[in-house]
Short mmCIF file of C-alpha atoms in Angstrom, two decimals:
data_model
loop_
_atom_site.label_atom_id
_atom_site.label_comp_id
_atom_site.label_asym_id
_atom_site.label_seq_id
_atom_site.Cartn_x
_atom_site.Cartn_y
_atom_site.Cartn_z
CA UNK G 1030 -16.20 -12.73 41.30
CA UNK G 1031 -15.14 -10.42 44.03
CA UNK G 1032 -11.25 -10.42 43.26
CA UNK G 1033 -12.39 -9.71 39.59
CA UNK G 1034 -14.30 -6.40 40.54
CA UNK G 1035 -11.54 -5.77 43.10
CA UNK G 1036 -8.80 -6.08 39.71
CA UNK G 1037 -11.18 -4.63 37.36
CA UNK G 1038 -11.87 -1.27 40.15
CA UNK G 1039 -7.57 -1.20 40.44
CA UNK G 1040 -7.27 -1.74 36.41
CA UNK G 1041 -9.94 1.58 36.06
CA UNK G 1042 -8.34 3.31 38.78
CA UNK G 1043 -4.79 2.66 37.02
CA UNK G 1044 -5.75 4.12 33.64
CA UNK G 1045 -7.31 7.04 35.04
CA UNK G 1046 -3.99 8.14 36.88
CA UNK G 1047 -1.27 9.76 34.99
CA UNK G 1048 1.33 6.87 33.53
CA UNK G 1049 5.20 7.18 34.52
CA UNK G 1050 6.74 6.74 30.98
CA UNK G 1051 8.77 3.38 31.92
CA UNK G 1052 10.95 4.53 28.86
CA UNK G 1053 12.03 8.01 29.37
CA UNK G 1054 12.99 10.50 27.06
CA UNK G 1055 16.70 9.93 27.47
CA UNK G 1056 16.56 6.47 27.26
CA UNK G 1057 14.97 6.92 23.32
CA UNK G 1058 18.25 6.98 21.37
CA UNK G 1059 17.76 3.88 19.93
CA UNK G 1060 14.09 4.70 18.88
CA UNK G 1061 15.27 7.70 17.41
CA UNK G 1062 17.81 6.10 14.86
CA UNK G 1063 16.30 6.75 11.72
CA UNK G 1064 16.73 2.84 11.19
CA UNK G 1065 13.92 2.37 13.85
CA UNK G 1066 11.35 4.08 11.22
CA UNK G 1067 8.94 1.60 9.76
CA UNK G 1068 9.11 4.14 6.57
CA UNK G 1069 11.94 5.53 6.48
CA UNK G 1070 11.66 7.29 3.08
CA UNK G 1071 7.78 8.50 2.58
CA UNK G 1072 7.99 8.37 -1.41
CA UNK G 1073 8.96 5.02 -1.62
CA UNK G 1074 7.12 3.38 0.90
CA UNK G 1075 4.04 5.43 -0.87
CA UNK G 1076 5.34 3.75 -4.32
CA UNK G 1077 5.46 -0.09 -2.54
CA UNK G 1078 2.18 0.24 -1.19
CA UNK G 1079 0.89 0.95 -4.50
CA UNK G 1080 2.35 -2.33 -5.64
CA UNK G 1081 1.08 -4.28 -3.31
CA UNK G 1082 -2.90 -3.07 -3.27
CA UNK G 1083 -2.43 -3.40 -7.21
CA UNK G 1084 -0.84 -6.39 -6.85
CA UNK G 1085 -3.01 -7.68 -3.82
CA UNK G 1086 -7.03 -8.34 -3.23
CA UNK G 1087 -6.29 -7.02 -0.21
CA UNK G 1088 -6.19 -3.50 1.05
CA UNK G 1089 -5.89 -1.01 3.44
CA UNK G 1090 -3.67 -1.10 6.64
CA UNK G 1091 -0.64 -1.06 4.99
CA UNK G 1092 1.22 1.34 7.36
CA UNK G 1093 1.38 4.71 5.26
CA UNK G 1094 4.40 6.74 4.65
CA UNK G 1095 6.21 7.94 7.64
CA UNK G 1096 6.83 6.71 11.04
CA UNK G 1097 9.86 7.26 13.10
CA UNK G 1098 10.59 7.77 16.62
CA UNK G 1099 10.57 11.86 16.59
CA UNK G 1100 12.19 11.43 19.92
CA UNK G 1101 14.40 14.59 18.49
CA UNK Z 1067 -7.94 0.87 -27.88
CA UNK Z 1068 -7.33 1.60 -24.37
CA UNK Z 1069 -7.85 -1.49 -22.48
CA UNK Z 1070 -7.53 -1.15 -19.21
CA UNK Z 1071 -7.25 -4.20 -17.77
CA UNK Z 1072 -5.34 -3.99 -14.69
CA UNK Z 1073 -8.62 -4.33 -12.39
CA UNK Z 1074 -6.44 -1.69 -10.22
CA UNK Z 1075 -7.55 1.15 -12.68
CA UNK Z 1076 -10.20 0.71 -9.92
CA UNK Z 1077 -7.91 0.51 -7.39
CA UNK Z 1078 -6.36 3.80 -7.83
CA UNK Z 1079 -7.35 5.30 -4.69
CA UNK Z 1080 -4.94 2.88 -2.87
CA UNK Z 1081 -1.98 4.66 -4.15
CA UNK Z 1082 -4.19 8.20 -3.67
CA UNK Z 1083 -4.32 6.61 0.05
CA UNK Z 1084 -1.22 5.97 0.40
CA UNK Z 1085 0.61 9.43 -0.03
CA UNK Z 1086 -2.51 10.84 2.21
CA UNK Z 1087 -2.50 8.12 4.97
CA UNK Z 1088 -1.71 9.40 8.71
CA UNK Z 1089 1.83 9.52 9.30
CA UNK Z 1090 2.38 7.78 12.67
CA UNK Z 1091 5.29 8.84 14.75
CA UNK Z 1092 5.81 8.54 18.24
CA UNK Z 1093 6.04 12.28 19.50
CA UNK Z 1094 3.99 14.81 18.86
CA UNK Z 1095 6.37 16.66 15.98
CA UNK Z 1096 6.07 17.91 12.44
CA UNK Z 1097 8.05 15.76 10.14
CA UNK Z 1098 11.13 16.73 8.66
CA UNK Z 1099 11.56 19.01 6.35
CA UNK Z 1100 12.71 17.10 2.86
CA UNK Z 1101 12.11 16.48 -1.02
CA UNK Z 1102 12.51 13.41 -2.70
CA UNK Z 1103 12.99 13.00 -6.36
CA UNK Z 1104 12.35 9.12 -7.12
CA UNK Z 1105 11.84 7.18 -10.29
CA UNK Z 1106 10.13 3.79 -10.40
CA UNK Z 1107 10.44 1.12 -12.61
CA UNK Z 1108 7.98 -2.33 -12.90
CA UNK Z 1109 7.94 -5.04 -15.42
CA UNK Z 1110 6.42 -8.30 -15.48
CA UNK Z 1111 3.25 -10.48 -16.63
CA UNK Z 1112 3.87 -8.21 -20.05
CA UNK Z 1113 3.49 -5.16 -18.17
CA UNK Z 1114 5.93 -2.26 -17.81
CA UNK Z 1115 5.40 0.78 -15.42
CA UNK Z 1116 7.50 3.59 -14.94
CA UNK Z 1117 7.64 6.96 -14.25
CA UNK Z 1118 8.80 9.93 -11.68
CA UNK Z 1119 7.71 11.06 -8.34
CA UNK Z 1120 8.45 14.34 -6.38
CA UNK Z 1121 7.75 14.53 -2.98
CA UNK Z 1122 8.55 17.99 -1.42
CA UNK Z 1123 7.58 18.86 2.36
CA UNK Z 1124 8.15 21.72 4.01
CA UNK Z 1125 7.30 23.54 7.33
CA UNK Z 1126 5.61 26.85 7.80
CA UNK Z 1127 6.10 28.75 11.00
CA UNK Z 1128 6.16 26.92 14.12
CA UNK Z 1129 3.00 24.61 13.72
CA UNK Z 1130 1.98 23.86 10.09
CA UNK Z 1131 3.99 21.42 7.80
CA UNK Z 1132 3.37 21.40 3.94
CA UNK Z 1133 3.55 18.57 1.75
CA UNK Z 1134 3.26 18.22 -1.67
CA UNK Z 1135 3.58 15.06 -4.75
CA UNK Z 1136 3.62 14.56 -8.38
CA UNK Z 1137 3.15 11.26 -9.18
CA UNK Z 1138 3.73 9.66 -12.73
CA UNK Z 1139 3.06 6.28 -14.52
CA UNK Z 1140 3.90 6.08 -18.01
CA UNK Z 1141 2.11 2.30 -18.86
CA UNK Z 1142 2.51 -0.64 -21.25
CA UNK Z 1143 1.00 -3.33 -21.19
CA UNK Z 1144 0.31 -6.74 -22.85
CA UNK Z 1145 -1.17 -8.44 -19.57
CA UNK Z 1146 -2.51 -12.02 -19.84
CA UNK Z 1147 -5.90 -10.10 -19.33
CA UNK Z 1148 -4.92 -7.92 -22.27
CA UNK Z 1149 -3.96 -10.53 -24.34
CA UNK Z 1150 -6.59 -13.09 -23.76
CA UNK Z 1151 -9.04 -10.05 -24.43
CA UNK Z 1152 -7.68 -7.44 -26.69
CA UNK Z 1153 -4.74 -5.93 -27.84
CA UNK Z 1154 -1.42 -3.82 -25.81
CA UNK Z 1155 -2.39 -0.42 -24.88
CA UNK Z 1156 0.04 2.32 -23.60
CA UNK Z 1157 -1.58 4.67 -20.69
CA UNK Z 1158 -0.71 7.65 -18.60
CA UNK Z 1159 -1.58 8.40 -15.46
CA UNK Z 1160 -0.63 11.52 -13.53
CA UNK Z 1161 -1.25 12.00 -9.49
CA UNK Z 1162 -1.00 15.33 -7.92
CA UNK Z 1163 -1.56 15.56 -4.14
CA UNK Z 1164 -1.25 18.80 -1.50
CA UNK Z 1165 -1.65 18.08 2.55
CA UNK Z 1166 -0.87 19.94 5.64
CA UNK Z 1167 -0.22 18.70 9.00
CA UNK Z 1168 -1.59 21.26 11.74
CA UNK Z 1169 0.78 20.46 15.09
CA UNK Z 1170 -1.08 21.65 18.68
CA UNK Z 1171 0.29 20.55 21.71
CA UNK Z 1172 0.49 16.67 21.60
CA UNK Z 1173 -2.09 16.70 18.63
CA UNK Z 1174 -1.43 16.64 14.98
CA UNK Z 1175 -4.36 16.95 12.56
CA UNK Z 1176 -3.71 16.41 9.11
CA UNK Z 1177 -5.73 17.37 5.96
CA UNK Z 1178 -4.61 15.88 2.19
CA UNK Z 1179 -6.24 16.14 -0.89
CA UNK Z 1180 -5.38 13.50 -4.08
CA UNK Z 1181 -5.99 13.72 -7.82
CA UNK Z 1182 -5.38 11.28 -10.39
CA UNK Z 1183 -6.11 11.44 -14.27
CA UNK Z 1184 -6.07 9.13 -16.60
CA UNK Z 1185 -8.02 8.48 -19.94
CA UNK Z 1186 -10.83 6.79 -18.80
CA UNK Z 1187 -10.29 7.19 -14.95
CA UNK Z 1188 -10.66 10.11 -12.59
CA UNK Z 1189 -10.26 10.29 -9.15
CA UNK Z 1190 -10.13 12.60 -6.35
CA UNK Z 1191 -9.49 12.12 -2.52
CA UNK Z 1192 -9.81 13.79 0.40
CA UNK Z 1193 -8.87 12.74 3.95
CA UNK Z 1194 -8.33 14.31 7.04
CA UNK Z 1195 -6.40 12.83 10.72
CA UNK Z 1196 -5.64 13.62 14.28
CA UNK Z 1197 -2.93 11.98 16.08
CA UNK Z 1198 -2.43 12.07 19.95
CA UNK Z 1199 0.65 11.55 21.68
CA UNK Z 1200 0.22 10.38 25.03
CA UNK Z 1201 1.57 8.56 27.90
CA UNK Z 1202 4.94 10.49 28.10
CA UNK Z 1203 4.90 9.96 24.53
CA UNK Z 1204 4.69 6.23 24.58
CA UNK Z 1205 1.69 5.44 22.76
CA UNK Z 1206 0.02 7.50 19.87
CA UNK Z 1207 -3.15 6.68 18.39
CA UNK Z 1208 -4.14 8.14 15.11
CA UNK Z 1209 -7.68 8.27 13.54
CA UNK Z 1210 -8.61 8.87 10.11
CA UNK Z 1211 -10.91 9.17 7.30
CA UNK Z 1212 -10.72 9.33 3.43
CA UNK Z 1213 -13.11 9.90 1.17
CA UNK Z 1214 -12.96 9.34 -2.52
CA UNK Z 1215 -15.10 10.17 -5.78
CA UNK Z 1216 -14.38 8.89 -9.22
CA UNK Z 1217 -15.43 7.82 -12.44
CA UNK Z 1218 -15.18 4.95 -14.30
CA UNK Z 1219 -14.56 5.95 -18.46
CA UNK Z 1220 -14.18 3.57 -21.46
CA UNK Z 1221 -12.37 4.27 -23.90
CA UNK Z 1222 -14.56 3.05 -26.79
CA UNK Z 1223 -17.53 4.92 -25.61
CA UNK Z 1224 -16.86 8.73 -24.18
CA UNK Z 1225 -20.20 9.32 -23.06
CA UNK Z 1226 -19.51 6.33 -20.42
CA UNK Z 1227 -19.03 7.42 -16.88
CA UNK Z 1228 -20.19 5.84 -14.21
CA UNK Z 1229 -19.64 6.68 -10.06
CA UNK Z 1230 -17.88 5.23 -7.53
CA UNK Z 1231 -17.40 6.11 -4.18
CA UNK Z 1232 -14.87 4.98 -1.44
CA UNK Z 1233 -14.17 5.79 1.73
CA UNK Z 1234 -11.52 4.22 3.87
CA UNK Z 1235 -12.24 4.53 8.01
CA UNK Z 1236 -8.90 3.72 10.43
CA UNK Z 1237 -7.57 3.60 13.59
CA UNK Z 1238 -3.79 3.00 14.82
CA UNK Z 1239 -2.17 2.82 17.37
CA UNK Z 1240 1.98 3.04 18.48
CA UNK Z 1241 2.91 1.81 21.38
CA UNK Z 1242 6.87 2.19 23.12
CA UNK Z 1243 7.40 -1.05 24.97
CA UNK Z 1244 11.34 -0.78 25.99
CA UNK Z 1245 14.18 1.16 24.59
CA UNK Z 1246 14.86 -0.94 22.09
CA UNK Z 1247 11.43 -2.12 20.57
CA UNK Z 1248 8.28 -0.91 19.29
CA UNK Z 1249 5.03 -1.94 18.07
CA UNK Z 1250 2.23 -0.23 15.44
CA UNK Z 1251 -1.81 -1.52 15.47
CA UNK Z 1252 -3.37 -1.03 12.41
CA UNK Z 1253 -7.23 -1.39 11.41
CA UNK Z 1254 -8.69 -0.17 8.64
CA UNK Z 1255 -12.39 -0.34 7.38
CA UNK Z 1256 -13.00 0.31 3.49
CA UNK Z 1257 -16.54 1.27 2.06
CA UNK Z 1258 -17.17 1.09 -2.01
CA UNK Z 1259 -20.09 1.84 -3.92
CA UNK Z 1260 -21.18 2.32 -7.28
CA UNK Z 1261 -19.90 0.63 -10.78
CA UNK Z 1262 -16.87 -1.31 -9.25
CA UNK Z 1263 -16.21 -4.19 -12.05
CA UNK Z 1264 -13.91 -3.53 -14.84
CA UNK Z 1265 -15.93 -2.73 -18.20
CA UNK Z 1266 -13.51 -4.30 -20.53
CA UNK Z 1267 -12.64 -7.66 -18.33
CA UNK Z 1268 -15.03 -10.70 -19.20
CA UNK Z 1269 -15.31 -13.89 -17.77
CA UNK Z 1270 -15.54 -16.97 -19.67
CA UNK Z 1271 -18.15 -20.31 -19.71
CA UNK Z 1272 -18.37 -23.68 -21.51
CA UNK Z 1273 -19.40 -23.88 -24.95
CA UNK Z 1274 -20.53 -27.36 -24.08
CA UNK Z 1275 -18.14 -28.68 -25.96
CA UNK Z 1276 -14.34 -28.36 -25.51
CA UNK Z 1277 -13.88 -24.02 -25.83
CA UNK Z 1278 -15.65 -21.49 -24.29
CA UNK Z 1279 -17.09 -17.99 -24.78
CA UNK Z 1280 -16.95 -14.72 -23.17
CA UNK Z 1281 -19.37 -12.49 -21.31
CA UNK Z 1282 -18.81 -9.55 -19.24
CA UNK Z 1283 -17.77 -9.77 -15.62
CA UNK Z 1284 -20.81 -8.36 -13.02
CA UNK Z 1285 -19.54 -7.67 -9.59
CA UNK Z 1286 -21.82 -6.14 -6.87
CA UNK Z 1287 -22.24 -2.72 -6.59
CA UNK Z 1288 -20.75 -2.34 -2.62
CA UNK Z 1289 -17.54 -3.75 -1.70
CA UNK Z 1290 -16.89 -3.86 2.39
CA UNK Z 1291 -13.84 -5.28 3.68
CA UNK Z 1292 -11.46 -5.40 7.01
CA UNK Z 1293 -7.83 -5.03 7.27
CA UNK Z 1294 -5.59 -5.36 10.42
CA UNK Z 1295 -2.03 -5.26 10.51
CA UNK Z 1296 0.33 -5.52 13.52
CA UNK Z 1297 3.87 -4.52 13.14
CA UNK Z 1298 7.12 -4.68 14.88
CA UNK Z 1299 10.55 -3.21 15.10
CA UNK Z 1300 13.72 -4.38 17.20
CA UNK Z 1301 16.67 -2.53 17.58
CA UNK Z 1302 19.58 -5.41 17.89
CA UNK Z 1303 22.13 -4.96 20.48
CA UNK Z 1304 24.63 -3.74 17.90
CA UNK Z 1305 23.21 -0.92 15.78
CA UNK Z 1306 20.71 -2.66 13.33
CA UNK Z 1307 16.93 -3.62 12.83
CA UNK Z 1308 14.94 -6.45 12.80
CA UNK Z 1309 11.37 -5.91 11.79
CA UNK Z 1310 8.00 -8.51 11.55
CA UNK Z 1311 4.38 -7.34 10.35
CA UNK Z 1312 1.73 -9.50 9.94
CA UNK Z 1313 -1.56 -8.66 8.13
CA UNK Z 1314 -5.41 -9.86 7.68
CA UNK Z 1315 -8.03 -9.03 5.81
CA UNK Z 1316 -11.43 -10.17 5.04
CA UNK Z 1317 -14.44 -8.57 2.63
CA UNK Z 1318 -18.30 -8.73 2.37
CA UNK Z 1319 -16.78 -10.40 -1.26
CA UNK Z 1320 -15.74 -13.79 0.54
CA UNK Z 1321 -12.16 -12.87 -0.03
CA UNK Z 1322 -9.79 -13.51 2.88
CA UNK Z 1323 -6.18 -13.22 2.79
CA UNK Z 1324 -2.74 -13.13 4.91
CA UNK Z 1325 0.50 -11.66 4.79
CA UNK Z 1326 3.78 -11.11 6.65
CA UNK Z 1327 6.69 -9.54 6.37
CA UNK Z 1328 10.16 -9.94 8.15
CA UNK Z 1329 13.03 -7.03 7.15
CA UNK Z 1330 16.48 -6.56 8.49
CA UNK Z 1331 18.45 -3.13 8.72
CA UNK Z 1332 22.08 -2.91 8.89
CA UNK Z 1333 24.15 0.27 8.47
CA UNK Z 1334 27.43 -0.03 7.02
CA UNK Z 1335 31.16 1.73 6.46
CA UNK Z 1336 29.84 4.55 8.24
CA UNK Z 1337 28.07 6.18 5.17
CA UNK Z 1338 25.63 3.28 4.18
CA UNK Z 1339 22.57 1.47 5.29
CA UNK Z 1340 21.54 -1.99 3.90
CA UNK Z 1341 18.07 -2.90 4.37
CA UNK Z 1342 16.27 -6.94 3.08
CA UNK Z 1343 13.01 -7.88 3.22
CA UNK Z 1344 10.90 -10.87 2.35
CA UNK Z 1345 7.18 -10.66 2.12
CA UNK Z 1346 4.78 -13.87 1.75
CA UNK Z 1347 1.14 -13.06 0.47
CA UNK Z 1348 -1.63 -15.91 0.28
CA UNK Z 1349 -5.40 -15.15 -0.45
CA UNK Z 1350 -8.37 -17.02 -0.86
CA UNK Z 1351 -11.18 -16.33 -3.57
CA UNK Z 1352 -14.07 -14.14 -3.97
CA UNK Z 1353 -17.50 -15.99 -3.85
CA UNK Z 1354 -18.32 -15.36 -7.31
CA UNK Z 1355 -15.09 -16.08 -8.86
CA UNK Z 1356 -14.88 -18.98 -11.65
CA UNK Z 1357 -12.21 -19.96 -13.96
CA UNK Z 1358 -14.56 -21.69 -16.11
CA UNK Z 1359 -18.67 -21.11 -15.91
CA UNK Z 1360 -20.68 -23.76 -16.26
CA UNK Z 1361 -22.75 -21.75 -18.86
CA UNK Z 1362 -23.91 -18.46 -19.59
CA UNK Z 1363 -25.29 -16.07 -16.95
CA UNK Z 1364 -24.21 -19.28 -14.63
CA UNK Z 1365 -24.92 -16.59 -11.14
CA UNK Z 1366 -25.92 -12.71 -10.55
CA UNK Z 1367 -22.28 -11.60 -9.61
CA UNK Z 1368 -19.63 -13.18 -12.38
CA UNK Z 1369 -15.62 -12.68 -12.09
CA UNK Z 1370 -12.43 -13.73 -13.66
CA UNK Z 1371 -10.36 -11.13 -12.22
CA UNK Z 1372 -7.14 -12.88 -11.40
CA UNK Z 1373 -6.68 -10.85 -8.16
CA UNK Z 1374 -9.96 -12.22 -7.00
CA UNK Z 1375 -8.63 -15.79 -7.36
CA UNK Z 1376 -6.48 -18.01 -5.02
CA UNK Z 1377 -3.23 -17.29 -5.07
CA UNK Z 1378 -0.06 -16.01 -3.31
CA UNK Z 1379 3.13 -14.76 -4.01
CA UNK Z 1380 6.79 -14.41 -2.48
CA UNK Z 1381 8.61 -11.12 -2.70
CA UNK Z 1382 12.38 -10.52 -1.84
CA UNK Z 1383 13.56 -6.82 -1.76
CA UNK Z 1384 17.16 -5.24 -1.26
CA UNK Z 1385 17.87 -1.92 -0.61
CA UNK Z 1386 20.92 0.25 -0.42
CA UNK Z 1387 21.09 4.35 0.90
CA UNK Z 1388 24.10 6.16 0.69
CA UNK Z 1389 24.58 9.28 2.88
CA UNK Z 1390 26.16 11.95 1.95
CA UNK Z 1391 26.81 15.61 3.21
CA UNK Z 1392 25.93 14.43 6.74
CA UNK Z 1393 27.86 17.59 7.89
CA UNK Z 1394 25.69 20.05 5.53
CA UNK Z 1395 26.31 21.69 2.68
CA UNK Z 1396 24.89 24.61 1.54
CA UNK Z 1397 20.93 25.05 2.47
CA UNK Z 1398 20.54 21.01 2.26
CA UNK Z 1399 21.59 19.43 6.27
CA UNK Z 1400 22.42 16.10 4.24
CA UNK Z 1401 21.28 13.58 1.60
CA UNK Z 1402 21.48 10.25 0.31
CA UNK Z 1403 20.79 8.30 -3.24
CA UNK Z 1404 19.10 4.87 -2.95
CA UNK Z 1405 18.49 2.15 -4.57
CA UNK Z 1406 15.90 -0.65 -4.29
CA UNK Z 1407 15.77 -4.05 -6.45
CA UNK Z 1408 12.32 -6.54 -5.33
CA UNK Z 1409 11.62 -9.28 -7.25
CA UNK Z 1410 8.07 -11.28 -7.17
CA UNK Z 1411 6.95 -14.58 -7.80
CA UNK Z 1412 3.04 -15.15 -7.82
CA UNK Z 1413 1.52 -18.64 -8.71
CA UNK Z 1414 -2.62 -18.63 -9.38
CA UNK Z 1415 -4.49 -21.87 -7.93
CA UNK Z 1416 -7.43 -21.74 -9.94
CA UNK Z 1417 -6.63 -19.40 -12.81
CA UNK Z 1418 -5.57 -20.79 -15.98
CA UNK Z 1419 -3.37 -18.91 -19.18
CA UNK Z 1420 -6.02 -18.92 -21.81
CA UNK Z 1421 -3.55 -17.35 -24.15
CA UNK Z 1422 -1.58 -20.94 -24.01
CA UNK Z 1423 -3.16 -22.98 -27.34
CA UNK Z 1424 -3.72 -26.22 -28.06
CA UNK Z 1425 -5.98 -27.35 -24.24
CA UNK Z 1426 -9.54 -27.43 -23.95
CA UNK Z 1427 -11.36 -25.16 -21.61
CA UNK Z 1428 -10.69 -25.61 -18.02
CA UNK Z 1429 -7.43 -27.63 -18.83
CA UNK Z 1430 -5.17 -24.99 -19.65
CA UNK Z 1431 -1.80 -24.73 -17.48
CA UNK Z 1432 -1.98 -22.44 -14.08
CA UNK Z 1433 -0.91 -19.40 -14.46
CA UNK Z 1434 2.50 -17.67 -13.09
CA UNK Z 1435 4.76 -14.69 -13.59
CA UNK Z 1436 7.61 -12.66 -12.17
CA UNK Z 1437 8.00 -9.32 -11.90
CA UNK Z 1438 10.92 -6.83 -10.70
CA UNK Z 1439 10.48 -3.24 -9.50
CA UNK Z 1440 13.44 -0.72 -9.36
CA UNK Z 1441 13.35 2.01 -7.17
CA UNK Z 1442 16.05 5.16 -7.60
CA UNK Z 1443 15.86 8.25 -5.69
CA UNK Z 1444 17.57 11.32 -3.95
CA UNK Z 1445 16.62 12.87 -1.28
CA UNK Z 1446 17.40 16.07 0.40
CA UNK Z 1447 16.99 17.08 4.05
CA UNK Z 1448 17.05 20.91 4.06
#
């Protein structure tokens, strides 16, 4: 119970400190590559989406248009 | 007549969401500036959609980004609802939307508003975001809200108009794990209230005998459900993609359902990218769906909606972009023209082709159908 405050206390104490980026900014070319984007081209991701809630009883969470690294 | 059949009439919103949904990125910048000119082709299940759609964004100053759409679907349709109902209609439907993004430091807030018109359905759509980039620009979380009011027409009656209103609640969240791969955290809560069945869709119950006869459908009048997604993206040791999303969702209807997705990205001969996808879909059905009633007024809620059955489909999906004027030309830094070919397969567990002659009721064959969508567009990064 102890050690689990102890980690708990260190965990807090962690988040509350400013985070190192373990990837830096130079390091983000392959993020950046336009191929990286989970939606690449806005209009027709928009357009798919639309398929699949009219297709789908499911909605929602379906990403939206965008996305990209904008490491540029 | 105007039959509307396609229960999504009264899902229009998700395509009003979709051009107004956050746009996640992993830095706090405006998006690029762009227009793309696209046209959109669907057929299957004896329905045809097509149409245009402009999407032109543009930044203002050093902080504001505007974004604008025209949307189009020209409609045809002899559906197995349609035909097991009534007779093929032809429909138009035109979407505007206008947004801004607002960029402040590390935070982008984003306002959108959505129309869409059609004969006997009007919507409108407002949402509004923030976005934070944080962490040295590792992780971004995004929060957002939509609201939507619209009304519900018939065709046969213009003094019908009845009220629904949705609003969509979600969170995300990107996160930067190494160079080379990256995840998104989606959840999304959707509210609906108001008239939210379909008021030319019936259902149908025995005779008693060996046929059957139709009533209307009754669905409740709220509609909560629960969607998460989690997404990936890897970026191979040679320069291509691989990508995995998977997706649940659940609703205060009973309905549960799964996807995922896999997709590969390859760029080729310098001037091309290649992009494949295959996406599996299985759902379960709502708690007051039937094929077949036992009799008439069989429950309170009462649905034959074919999307609220059990079912699931496979979709494959190839996609080729050329590039060109990489090096600029005139006011436009460089384009490309793409093309996109997906092809569907859905097979329905418990709903049967009542068009098909010669069963009794409740023997009829499952039904299936194909469809193929065609995407064409050009874009322009200026």
């Amino acid at each position: 119970m102890r050690l689990t405050i102890v980690v708990l206390l260190c965990l807090l104490g962690a988040g509350c400190s400013s985070v190192e980026p373990w990837v830096k900014p130079y390091e983000r070319a392959n993020l950046s590559d336009p191929i990286m984007s989970f939606g690449r081209d806005p209009v027709s991701s928009a357009y798919m989406e639309h398929v699949y809630e009219v297709r789908e009883g499911a909605r929602g969470a379906l990403g939206g248009a965008g996305g990209g690294c904008g490491c540029n | 007549m105007g039959v509307v059949v396609v229960t999504r009439r009264l899902r229009v919103w998700g395509l009003l969401g979709a051009l107004s949904t956050l746009t996640i990125t992993y830095a706090a910048v405006l998006p690029e500036d762009r227009a793309d000119l696209l046209y959109h082709y669907y057929s299957g299940g004896g329905v045809t959609i097509s149409g245009p759609s402009l999407l032109v964004r543009k930044q203002v100053g050093q902080n504001f980004s505007l974004v604008a759409n025209q949307y189009m679907d020209y409609i045809t349709s002899a559906s197995i609802d349609v035909m097991s109902y009534a007779s093929p209609y032809k429909e138009q439907r035109t979407q505007q939307s206008l947004g801004v993004d607002y960029l402040n430091g590390k935070t982008t807030m984003t306002a959108n508003y959505t129309s869409s018109i059609e004969s006997d359905y009007k919507a409108g759509t407002t949402s509004f975001g923030v976005t934070q980039s944080m962490f040295g620009d590792l992780t971004t979380v995004t929060l957002g809200y939509s609201r939507g009011d619209d009304i519900v027409g018939q065709s046969t009656d213009p003094t019908f108009a009845k009220p629904v209103t949705r609003q969509n609640f979600q969170l995300g969240m990107s996160q930067i794990f190494t160079k080379s791969f990256l995840m998104n955290f989606d959840l999304e809560t959707i509210t609906d209230e108001g008239y939210l069945h379909n008021p030319y869709r019936n259902v149908r119950y025995s005779d008693g005998g060996t046929g059957y006869t139709l009533q209307s459908e009754v669905y409740p009048n709220t509609h909560i459900s629960n969607t998460v997604a989690v997404r990936g993206k890897y970026y191979l040791p040679y320069r291509a993609a691989a990508e995995a999303e998977v997706r649940g969702y659940g609703d205060s209807w009973g309905v549960n359902a799964v996807s995922g997705m896999v997709g590969y990205t390859q760029p080729a001969w310098d001037d091309w990218i290649l992009e494949f996808k295959y996406r599996l879909y299985n759902q379960g059905q709502a708690s007051f769906y039937s094929d077949l009633f036992p009799y008439k007024d069989a429950q309170n809620f009462l649905a034959r909606d074919k999307e609220l059955s059990a079912y699931s489909y496979n979709m494959i999906t190839a996609m080729a972009s050329y590039e060109f004027a990489k090096g600029g030309w005139s006011f436009i830094n460089k384009g490309s023209v793409n093309l996109s070919l997906s092809h569907f397969q859905f097979d329905y567990r418990d709903f049967r082709d009542i068009t098909v002659k010669g069963y009794t009721a409740g023997n009829e064959p499952l039904y299936k159908f194909s469809s193929n969508v065609m995407q064409f567009f050009l874009s322009i990064w200026y």
